[in-house]
Short mmCIF file of N, CA, C and O in Angstrom, two decimals:
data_model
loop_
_atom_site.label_atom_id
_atom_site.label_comp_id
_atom_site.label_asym_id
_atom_site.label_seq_id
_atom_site.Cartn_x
_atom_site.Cartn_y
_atom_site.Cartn_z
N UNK A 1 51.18 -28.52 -48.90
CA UNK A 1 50.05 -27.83 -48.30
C UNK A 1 48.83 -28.02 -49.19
O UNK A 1 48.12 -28.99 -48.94
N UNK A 2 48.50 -27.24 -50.15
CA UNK A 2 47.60 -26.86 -51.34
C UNK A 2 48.04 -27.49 -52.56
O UNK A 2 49.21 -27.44 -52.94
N UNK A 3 47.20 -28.01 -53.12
CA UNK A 3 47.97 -28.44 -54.58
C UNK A 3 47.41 -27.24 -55.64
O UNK A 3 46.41 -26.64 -55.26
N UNK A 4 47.96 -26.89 -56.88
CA UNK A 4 47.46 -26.05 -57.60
C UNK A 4 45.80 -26.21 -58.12
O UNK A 4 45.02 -25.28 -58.30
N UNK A 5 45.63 -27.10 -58.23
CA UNK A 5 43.94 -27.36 -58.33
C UNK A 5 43.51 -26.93 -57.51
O UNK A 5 42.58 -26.14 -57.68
N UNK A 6 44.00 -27.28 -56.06
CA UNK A 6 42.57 -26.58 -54.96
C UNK A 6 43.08 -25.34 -54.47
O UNK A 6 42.32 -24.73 -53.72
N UNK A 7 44.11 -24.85 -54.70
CA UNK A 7 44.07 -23.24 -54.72
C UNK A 7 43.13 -22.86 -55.86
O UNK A 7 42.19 -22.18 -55.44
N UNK A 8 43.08 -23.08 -57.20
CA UNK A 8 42.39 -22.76 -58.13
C UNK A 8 40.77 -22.73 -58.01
O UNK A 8 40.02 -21.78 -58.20
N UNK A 9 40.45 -24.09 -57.63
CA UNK A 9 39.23 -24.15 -57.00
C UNK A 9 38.61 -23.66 -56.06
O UNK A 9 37.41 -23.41 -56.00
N UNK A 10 39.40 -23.50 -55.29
CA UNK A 10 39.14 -22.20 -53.83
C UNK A 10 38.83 -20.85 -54.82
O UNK A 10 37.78 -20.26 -55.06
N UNK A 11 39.64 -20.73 -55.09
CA UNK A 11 39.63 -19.26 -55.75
C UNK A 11 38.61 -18.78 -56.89
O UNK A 11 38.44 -17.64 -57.30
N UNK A 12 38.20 -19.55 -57.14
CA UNK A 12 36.94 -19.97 -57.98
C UNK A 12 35.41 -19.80 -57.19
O UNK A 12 34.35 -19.61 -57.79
N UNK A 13 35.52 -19.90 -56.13
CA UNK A 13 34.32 -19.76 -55.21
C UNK A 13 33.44 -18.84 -55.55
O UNK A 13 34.00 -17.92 -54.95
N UNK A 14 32.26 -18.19 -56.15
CA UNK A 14 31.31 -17.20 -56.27
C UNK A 14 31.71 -16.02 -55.08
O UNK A 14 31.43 -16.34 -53.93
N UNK A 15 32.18 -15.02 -55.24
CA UNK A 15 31.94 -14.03 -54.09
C UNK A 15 31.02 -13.86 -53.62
O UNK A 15 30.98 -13.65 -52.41
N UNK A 16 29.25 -13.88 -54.85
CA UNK A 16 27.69 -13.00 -54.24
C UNK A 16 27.95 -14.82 -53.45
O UNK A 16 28.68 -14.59 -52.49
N UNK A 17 27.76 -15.90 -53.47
CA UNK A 17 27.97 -17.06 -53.01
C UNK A 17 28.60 -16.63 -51.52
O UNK A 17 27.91 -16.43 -50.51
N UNK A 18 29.59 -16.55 -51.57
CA UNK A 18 30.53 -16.73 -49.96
C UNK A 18 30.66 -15.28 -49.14
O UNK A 18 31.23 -15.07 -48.07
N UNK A 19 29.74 -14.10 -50.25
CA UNK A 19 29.42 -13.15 -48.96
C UNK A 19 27.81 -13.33 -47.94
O UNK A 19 27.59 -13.14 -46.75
N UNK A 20 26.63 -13.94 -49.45
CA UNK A 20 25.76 -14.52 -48.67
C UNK A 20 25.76 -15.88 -47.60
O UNK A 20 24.92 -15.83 -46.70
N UNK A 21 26.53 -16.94 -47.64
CA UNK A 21 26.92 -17.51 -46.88
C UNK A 21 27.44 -17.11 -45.66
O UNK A 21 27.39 -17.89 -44.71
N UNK A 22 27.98 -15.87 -45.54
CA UNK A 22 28.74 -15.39 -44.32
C UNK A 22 27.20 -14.64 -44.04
O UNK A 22 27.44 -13.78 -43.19
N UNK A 23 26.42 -14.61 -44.22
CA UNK A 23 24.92 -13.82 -43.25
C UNK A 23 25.06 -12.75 -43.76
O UNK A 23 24.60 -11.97 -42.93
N UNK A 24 25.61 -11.84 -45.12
CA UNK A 24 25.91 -10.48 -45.81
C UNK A 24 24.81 -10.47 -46.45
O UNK A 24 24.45 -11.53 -46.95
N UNK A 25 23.91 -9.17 -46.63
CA UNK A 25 23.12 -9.10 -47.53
C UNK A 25 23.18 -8.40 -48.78
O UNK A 25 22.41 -7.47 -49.02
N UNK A 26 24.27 -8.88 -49.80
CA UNK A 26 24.27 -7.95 -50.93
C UNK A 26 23.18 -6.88 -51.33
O UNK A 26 22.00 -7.12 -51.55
N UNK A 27 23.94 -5.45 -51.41
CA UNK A 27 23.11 -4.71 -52.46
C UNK A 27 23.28 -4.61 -53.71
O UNK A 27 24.49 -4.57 -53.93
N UNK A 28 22.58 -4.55 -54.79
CA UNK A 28 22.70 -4.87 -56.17
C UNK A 28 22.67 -3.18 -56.40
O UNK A 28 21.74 -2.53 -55.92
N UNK A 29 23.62 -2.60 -57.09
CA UNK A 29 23.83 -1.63 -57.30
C UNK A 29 24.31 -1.26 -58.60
O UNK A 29 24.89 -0.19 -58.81
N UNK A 30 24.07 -2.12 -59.49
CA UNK A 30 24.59 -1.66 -60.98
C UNK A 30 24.51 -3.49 -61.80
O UNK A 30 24.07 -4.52 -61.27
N UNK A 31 24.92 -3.37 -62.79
CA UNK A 31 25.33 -4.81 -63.44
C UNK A 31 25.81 -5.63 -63.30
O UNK A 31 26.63 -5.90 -64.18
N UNK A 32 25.67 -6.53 -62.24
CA UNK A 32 26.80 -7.60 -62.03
C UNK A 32 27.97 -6.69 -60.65
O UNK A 32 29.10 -7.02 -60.31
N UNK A 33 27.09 -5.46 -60.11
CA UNK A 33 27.88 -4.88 -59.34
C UNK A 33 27.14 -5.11 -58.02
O UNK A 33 25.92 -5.23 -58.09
N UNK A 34 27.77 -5.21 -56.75
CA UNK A 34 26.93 -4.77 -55.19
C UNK A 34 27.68 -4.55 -54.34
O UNK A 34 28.87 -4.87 -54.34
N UNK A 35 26.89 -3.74 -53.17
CA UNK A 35 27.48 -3.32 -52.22
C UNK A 35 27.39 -4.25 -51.22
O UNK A 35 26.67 -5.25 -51.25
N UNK A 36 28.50 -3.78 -49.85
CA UNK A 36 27.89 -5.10 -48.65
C UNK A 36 28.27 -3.62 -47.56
O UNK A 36 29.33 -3.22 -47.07
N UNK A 37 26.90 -3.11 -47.48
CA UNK A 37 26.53 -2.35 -46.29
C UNK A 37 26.67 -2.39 -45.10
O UNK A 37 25.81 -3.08 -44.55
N UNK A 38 27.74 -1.75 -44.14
CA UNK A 38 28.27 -1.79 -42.98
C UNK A 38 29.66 -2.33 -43.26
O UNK A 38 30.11 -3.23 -42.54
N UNK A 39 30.59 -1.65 -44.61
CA UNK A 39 31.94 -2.30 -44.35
C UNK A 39 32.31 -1.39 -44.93
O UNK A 39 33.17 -1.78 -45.71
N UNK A 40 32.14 -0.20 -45.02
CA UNK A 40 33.08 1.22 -45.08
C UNK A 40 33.63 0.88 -47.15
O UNK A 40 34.69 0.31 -47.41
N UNK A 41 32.75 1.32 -48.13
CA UNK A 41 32.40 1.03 -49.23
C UNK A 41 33.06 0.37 -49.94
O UNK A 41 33.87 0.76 -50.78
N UNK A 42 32.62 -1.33 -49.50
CA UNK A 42 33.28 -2.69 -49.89
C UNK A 42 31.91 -2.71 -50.87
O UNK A 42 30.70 -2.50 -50.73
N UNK A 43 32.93 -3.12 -52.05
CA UNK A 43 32.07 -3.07 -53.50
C UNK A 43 32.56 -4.62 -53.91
O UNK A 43 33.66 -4.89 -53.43
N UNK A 44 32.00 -5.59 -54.64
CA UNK A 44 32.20 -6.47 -55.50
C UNK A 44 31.54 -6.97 -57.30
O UNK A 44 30.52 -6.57 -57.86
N UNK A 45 32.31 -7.68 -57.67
CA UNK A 45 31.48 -7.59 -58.93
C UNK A 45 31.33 -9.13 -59.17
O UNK A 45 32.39 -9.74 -59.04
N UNK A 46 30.07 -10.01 -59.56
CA UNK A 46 30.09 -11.15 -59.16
C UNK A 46 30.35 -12.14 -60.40
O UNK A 46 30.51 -13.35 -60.28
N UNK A 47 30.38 -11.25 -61.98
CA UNK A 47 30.93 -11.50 -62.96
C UNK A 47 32.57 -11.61 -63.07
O UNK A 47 33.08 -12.60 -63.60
N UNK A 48 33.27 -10.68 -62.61
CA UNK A 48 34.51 -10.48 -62.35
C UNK A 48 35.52 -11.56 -61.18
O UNK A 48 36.67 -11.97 -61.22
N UNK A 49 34.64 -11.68 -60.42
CA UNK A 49 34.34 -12.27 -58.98
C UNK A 49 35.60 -11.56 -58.43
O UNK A 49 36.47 -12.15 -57.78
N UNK A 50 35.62 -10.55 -58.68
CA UNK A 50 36.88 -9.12 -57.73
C UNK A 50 35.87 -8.26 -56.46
O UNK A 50 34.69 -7.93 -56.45
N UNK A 51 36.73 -8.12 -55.70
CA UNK A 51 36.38 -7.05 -54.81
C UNK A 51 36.90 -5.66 -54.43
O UNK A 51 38.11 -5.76 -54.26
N UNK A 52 36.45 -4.35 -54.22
CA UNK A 52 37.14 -3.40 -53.90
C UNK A 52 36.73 -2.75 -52.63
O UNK A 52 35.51 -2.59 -52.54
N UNK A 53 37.42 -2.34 -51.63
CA UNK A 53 37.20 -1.30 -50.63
C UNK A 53 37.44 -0.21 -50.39
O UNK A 53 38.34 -0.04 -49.57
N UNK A 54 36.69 1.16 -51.03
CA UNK A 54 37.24 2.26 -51.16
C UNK A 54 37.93 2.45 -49.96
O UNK A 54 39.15 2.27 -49.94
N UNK A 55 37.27 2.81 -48.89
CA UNK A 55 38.06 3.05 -47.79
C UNK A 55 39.48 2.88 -47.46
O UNK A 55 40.16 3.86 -47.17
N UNK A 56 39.94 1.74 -47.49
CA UNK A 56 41.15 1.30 -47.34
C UNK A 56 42.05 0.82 -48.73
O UNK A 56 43.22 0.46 -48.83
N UNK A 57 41.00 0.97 -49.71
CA UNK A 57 42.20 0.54 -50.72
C UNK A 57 42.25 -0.56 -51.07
O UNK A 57 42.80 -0.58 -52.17
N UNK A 58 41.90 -1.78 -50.68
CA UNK A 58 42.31 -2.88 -50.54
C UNK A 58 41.41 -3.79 -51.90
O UNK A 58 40.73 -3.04 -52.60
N UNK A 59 41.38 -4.98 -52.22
CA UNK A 59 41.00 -5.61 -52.77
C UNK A 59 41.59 -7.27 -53.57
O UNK A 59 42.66 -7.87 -53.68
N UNK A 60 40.47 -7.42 -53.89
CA UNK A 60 41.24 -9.08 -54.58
C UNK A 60 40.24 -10.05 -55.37
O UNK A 60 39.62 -9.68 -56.36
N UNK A 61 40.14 -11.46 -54.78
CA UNK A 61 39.59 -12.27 -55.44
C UNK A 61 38.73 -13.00 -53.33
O UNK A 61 38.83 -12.77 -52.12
N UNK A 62 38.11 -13.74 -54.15
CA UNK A 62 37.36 -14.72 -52.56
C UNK A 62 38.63 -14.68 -51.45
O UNK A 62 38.41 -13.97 -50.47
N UNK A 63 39.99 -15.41 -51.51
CA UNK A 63 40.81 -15.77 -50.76
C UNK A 63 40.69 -14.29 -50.05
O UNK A 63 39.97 -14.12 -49.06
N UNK A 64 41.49 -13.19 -50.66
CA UNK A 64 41.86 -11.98 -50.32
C UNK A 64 40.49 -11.62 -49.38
O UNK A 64 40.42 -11.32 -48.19
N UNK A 65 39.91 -11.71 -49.96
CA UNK A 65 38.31 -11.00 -49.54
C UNK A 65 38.01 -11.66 -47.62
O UNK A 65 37.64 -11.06 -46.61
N UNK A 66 38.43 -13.21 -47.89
CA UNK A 66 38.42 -13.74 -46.23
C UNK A 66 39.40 -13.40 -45.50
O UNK A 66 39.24 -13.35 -44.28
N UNK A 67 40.42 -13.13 -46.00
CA UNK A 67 41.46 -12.37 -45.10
C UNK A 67 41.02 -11.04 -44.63
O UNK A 67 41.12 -10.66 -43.46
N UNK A 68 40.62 -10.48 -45.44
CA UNK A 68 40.51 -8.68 -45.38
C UNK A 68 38.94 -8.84 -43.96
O UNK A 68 38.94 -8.37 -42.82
N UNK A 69 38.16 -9.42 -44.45
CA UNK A 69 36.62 -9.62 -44.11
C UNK A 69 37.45 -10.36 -42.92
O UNK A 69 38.36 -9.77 -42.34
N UNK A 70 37.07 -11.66 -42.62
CA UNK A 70 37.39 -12.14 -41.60
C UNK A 70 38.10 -12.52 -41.00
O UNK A 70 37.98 -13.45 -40.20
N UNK A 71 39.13 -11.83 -41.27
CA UNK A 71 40.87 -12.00 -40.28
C UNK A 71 41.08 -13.00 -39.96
O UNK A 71 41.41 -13.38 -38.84
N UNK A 72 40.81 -13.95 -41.45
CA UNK A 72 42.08 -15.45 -41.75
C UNK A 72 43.08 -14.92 -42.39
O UNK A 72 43.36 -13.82 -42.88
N UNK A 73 43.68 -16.21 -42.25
CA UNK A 73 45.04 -15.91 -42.84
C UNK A 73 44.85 -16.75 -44.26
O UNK A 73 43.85 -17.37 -44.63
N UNK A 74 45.93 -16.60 -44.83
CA UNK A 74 45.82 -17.24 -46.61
C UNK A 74 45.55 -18.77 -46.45
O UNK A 74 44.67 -19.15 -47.22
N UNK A 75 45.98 -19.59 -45.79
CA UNK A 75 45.82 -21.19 -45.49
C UNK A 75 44.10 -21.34 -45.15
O UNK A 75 43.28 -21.86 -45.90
N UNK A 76 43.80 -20.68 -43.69
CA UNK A 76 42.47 -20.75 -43.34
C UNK A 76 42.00 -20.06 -44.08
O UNK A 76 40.96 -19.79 -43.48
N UNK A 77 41.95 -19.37 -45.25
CA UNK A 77 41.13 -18.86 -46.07
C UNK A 77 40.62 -19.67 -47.06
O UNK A 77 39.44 -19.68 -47.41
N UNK A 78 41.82 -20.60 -47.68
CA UNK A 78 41.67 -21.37 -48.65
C UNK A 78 41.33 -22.51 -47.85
O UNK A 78 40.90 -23.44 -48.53
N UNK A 79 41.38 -22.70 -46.77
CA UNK A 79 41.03 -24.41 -46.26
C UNK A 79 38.87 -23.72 -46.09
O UNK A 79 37.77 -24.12 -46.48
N UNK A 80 39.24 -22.90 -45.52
CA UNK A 80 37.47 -22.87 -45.42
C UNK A 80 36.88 -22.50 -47.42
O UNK A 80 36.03 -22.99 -48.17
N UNK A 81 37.20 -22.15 -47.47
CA UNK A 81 36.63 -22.53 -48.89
C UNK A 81 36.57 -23.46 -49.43
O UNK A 81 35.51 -23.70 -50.00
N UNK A 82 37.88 -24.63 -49.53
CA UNK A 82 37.51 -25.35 -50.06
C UNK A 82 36.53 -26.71 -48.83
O UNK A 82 36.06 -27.80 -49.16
N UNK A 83 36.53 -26.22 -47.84
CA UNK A 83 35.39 -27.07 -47.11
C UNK A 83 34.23 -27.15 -47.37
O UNK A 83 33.58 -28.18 -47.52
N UNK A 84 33.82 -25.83 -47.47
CA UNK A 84 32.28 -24.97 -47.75
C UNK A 84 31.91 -25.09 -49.40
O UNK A 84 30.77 -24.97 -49.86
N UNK A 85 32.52 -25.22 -49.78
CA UNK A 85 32.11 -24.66 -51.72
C UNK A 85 32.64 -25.83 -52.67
O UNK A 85 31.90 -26.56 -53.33
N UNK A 86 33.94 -25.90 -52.63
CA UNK A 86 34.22 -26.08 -53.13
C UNK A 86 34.56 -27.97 -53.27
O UNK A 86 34.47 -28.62 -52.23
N UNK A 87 34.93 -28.68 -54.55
CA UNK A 87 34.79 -29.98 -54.32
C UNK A 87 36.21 -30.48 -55.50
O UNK A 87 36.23 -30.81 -56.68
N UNK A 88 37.19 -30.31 -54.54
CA UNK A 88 38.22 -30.97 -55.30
C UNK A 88 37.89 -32.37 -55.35
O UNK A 88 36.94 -32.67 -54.63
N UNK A 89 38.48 -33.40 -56.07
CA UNK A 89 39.38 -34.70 -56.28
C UNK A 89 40.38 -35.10 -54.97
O UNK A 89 41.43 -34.48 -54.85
N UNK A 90 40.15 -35.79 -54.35
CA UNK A 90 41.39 -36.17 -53.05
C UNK A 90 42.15 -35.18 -52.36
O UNK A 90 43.34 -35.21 -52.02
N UNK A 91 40.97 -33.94 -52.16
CA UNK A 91 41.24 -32.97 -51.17
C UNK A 91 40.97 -33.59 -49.55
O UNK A 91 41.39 -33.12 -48.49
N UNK A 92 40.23 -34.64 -49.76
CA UNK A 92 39.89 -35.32 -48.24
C UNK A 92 41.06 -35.78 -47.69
O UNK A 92 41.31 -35.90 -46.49
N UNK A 93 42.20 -36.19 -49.26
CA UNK A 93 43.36 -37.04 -48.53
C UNK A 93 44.09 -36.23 -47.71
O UNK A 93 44.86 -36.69 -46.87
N UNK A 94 43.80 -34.22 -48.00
CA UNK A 94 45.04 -33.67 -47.40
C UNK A 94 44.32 -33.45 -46.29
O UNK A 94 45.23 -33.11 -45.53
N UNK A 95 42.97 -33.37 -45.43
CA UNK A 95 42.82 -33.60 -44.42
C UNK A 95 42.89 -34.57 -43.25
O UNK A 95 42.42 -34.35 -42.14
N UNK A 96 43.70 -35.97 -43.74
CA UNK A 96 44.06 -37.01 -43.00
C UNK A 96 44.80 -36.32 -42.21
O UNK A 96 45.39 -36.87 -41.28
#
């Protein structure tokens, strides 16, 4: 499926990066902290590149974050990242 590099590299993606990409307008709310307003108090930190959602509890890294956010699953999470962002080495070959 994934080789360990481009899971790594996926996962590597900037969060303030791939929530502004999704049309989100971070709020900057502390040091390296922001909110994303209208998701029931989804917090991230863009140093950390972690996310938390009081509401539900939930949290992670970019992958986790497209699952939770846009109801992919772990494969389409990591395949759109590494489409969008990210630039493995002969990741083109696993799209043949």
């Amino acid at each position: 499926m994934f080789s360990e590099k481009e899971i790594n590299e996926a996962a590597s993606v900037g969060l303030k990066e791939l929530v502004e990409n999704l049309g989100c307008q971070p709020k900057k709310v502390g040091i390296n902290e922001y909110k994303i307003e209208g998701y029931g108090g989804l917090y991230f930190n863009s140093e950390k590149n972690k996310w938390h959602c009081f509401s539900n509890g939930s949290g992670g890294g970019v992958i986790q974050f497209l699952m939770e956010v846009e109801g992919k699953n772990w494969k389409d999470s990591v395949k759109y990242l590494l489409d969008n962002f990210a630039y493995v080495t002969g990741y083109d070959e696993y799209l043949k």
